[in-house]
Short mmCIF file of C-alpha atoms in Angstrom, two decimals:
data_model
loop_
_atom_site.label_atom_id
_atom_site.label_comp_id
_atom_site.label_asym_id
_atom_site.label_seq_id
_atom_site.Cartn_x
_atom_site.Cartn_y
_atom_site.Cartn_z
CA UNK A 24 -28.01 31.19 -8.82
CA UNK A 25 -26.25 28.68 -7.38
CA UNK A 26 -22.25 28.43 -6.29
CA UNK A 27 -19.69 26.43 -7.38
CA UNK A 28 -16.09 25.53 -7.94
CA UNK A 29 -14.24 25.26 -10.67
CA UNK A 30 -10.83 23.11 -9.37
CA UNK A 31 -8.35 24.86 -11.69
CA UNK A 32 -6.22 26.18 -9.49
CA UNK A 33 -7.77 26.13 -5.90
CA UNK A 34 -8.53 22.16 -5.91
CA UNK A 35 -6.19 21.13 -8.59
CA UNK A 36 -4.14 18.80 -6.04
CA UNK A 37 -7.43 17.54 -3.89
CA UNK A 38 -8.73 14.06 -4.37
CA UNK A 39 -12.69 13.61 -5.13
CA UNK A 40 -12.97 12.83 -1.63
CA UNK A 41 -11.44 15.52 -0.23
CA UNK A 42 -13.11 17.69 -2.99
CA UNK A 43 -16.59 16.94 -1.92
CA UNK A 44 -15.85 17.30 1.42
CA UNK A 45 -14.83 20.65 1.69
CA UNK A 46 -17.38 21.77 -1.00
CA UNK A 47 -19.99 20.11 1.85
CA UNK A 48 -17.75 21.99 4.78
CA UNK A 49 -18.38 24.94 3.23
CA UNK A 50 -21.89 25.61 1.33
CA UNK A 51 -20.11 25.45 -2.44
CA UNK A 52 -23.51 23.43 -4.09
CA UNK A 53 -21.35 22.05 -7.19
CA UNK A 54 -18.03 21.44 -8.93
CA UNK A 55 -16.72 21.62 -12.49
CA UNK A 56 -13.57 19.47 -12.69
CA UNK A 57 -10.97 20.38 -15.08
CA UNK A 58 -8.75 17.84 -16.63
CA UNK A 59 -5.35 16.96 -15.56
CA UNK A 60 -5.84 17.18 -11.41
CA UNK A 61 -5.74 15.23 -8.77
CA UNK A 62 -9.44 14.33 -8.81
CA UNK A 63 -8.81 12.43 -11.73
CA UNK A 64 -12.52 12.29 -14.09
CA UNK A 65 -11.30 11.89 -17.42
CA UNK A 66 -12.41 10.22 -20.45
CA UNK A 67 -10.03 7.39 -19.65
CA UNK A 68 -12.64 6.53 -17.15
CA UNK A 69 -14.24 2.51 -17.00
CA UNK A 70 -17.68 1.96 -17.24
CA UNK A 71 -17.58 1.11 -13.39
CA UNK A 72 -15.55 3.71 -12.23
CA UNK A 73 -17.71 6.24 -14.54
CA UNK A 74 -20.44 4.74 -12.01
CA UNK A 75 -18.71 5.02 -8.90
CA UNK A 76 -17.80 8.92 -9.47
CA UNK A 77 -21.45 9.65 -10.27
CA UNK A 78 -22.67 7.67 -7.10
CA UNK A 79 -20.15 9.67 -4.82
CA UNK A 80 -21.22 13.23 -6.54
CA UNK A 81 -24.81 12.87 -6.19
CA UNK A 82 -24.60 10.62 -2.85
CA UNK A 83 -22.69 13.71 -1.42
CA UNK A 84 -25.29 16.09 -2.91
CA UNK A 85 -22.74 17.60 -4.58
CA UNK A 86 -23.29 18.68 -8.46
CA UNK A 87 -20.78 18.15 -10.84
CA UNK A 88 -22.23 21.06 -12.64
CA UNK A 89 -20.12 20.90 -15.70
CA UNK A 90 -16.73 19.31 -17.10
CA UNK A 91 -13.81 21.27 -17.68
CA UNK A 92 -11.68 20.27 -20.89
CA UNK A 93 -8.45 21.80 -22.67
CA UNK A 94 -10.60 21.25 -26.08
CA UNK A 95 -9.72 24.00 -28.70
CA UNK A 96 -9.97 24.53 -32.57
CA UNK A 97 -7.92 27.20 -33.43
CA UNK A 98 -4.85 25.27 -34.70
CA UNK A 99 -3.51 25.83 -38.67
CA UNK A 100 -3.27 22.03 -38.28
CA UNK A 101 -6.26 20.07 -39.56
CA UNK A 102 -5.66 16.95 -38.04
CA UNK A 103 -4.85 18.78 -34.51
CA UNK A 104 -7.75 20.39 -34.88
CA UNK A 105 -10.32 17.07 -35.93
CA UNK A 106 -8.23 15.55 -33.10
CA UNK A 107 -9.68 17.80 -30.32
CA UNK A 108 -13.19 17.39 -31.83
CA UNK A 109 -12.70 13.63 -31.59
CA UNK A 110 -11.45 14.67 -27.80
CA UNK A 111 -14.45 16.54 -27.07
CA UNK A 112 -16.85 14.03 -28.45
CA UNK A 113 -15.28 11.61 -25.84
CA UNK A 114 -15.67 14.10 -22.95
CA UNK A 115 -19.53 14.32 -23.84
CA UNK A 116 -19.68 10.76 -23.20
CA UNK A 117 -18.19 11.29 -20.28
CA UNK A 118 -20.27 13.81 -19.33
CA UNK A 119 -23.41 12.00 -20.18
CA UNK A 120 -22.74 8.94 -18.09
CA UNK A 121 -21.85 10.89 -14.85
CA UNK A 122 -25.06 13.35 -15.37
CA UNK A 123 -23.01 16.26 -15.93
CA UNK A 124 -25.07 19.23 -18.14
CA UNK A 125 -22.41 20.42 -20.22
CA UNK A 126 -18.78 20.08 -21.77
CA UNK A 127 -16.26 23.33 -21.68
CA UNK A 128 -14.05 23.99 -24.42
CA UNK A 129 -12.43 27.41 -25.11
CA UNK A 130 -10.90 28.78 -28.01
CA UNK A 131 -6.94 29.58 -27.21
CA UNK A 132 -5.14 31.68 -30.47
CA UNK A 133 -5.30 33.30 -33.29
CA UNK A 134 -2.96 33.09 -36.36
CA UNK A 135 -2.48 36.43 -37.56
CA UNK A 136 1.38 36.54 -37.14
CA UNK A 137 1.15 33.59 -39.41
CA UNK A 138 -0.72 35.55 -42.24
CA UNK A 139 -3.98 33.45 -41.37
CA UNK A 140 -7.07 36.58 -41.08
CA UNK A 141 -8.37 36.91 -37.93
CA UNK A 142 -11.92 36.22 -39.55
CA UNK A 143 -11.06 32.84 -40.90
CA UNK A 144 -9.72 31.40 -37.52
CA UNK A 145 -13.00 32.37 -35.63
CA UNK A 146 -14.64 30.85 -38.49
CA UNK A 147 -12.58 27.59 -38.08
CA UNK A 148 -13.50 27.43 -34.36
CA UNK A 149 -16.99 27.98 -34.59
CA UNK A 150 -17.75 25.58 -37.40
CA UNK A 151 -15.79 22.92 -35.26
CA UNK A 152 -17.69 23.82 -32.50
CA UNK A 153 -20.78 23.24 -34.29
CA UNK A 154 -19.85 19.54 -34.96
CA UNK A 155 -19.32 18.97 -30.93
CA UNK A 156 -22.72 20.53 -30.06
CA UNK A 157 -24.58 18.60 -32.71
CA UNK A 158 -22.77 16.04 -31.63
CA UNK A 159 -23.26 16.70 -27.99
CA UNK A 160 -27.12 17.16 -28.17
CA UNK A 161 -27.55 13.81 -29.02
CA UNK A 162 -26.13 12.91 -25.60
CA UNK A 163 -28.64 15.59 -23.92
CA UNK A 164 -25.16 17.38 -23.09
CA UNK A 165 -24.15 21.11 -23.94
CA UNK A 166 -20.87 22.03 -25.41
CA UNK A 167 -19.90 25.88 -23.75
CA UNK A 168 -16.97 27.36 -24.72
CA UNK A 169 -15.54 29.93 -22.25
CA UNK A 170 -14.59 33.26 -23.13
CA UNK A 171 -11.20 32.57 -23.08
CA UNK A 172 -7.89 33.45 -24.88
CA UNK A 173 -5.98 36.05 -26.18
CA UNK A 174 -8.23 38.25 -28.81
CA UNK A 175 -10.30 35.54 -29.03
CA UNK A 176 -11.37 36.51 -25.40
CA UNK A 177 -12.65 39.68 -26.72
CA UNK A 178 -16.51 39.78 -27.01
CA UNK A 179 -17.01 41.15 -30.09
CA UNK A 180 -15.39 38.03 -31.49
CA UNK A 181 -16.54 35.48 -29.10
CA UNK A 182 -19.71 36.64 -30.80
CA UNK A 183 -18.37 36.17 -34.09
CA UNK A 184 -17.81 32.34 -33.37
CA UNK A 185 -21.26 32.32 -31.38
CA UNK A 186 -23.34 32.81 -34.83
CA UNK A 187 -20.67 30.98 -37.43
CA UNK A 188 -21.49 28.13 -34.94
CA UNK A 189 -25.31 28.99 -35.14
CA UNK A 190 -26.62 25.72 -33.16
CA UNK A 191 -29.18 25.54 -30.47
CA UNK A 192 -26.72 23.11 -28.48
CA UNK A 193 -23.79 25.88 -28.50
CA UNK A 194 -23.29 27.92 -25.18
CA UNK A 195 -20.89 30.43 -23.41
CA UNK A 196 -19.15 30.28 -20.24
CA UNK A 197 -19.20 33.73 -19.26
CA UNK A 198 -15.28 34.11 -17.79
CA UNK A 199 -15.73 37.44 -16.29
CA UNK A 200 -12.90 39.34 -17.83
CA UNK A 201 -11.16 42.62 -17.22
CA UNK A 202 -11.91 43.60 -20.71
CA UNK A 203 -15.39 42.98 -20.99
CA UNK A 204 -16.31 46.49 -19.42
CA UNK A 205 -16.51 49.69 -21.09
CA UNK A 206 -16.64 52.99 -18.97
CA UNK A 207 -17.17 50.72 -16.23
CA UNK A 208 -19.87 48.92 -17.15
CA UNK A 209 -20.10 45.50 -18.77
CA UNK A 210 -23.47 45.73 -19.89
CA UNK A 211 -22.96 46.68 -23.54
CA UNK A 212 -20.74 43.22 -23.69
CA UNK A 213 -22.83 41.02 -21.88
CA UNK A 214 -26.12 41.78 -24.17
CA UNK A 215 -23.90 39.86 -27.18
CA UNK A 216 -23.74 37.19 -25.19
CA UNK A 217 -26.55 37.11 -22.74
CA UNK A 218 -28.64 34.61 -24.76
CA UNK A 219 -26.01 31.92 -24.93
CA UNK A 220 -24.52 32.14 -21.39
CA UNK A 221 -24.86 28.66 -19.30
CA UNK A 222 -21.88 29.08 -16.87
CA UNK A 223 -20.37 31.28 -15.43
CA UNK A 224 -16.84 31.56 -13.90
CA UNK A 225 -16.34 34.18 -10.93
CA UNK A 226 -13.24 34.97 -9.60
CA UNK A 227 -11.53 38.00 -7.11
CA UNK A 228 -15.25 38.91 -6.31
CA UNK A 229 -14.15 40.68 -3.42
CA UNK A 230 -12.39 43.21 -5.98
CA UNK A 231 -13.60 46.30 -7.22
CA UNK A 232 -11.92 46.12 -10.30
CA UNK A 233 -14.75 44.04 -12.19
CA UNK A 234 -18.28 45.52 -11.75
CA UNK A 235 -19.35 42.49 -9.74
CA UNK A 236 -22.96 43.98 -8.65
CA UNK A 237 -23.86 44.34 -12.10
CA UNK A 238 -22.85 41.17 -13.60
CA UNK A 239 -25.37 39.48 -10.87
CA UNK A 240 -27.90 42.40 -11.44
CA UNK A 241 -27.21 41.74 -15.34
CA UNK A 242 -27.58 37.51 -14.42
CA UNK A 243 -30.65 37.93 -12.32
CA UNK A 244 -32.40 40.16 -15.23
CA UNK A 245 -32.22 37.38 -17.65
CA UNK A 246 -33.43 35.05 -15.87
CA UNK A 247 -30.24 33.12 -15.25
CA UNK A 248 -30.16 30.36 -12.32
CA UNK A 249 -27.16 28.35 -13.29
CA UNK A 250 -24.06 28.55 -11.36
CA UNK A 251 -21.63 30.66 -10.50
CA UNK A 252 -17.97 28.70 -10.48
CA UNK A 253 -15.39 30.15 -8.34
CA UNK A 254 -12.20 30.23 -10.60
CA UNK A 255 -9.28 31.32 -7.74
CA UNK A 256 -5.69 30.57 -6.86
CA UNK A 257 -4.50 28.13 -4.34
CA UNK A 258 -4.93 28.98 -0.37
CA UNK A 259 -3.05 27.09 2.31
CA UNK A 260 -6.49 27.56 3.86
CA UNK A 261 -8.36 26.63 1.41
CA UNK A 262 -11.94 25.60 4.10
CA UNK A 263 -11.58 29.70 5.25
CA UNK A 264 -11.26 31.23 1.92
CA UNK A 265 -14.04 28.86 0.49
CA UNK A 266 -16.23 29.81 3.66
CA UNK A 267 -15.34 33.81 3.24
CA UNK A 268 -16.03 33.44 -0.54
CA UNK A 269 -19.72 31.90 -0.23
CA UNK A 270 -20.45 34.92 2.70
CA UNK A 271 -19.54 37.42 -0.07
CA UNK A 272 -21.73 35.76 -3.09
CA UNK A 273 -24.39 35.63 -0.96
CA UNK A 274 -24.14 39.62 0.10
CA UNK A 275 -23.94 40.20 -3.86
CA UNK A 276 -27.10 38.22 -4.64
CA UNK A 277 -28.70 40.02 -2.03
CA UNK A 278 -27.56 43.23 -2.96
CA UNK A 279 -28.11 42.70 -6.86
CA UNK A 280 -32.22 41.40 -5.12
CA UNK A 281 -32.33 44.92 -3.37
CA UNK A 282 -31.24 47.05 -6.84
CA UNK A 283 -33.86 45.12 -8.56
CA UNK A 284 -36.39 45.65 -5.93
CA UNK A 285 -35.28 49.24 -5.90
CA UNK A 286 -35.08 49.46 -10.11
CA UNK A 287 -31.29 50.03 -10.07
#
């Protein structure tokens, strides 16, 4: 497993530049940029500028391991809803020409104050979010929605939309969620969605409030070797937090090495 960033909110303000820089400073192996900061890779991208991000990335040795979108199809509006398909479709171009493996979307609301069933929303999203990965696989790009908004966060129905969307193309950005655990474990929700996970976003790892061990016990048992995107606040030192947070991934992979070795 490898380490990475994910800008919203630690690097929201930093240039590409600067970005790459302190990811090099500091042992972070890739980045997913997320729309709307200071980095500025969007869609709105030339073809040469498209170029000269993906030359700077890769020159730097720097992955951009993923984009990070605002893409969701939950709305009771049709044509909001075909617009942020049409959104996402642009963002896997985007994603194609600058090498990036994969597109994040999330889902963000439900509708049941509305008198829309909770069944038919999830519905909604996954169907739409089997157009983007069929779509997307064309482009030799994955479409990964994160497990991500209120209810629709919860895994039960993440893996609702998971087999309405029933494409090979469709993955989950595991978002590593107080709720996921039960009696202190999150292994019971991570089996729904163990198949389909292809990111991962990491946050307060140094708190014991989220069974970090396991997750990277549960990660190395199936075989994952993707990476792990830290998803923190701001820092005014942002080079000694980044530097403190790759020491304490690395003692969890080695710890989660030593349970396996040791069949715990």
């Amino acid at each position: 497993m490898k380490l990475g960033l994910v800008t919203y909110n630690l690097a929201k303000d930093w240039d590409a530049d600067t970005l790459i820089g302190y990811c090099r400073e500091t042992g972070f192996e890739g980045v997913e940029p997320r729309t709307t900061h200071a980095h500025g890779i969007e869609p709105s991208l030339g073809k040469s500028q498209r170029f000269e991000v993906k030359k700077k990335f890769e020159g730097a040795g720097i992955e951009l391991c993923g984009l990070g979108t605002a893409c969701e199809y939950h709305s009771i509006d049709p044509d909001q809803v075909s617009q942020n398909i049409e959104i996402t479709k642009q963002w896997v171009v985007l994603a194609r020409d600058l090498n990036a493996p994969g597109v994040k979307v999330r889902p963000n609301g439900v509708h049941v104050d509305q008198g829309v069933p909770l069944e038919k929303t999830l519905e909604q999203i996954g169907l739409s979010a089997r157009q983007c990965a069929e779509f997307a696989s064309n482009e030799g790009v994955e479409i990964r929605m994160e497990v991500h908004g209120r209810v629709t966060h919860e895994i039960p129905n993440m893996k609702i939309i998971v087999d309405v969307a029933d494409h090979p193309n469709f993955k989950i950005c595991w978002n590593s969620n107080p709720g996921e655990t039960i009696d202190g474990s999150i292994q019971s929700s991570f089996g729904l969605l163990r198949d389909k996970i292809s990111l991962v976003h990491i946050n307060e790892i140094g708190e014991p409030k989220y069974p970090w061990q396991e997750l990277f016990g549960l990660l190395k048992q199936s075989g994952y070797t993707g990476f792990c995107c830290a998803e923190i606040p701001p820092s005014d030192q942002p080079v000694r937090l980044m530097h403190y947070y790759n020491a304490l991934f690395r003692c969890h992979l080695q710890l989660a090495d030593s349970n396996s070795l040791h069949g715990r």
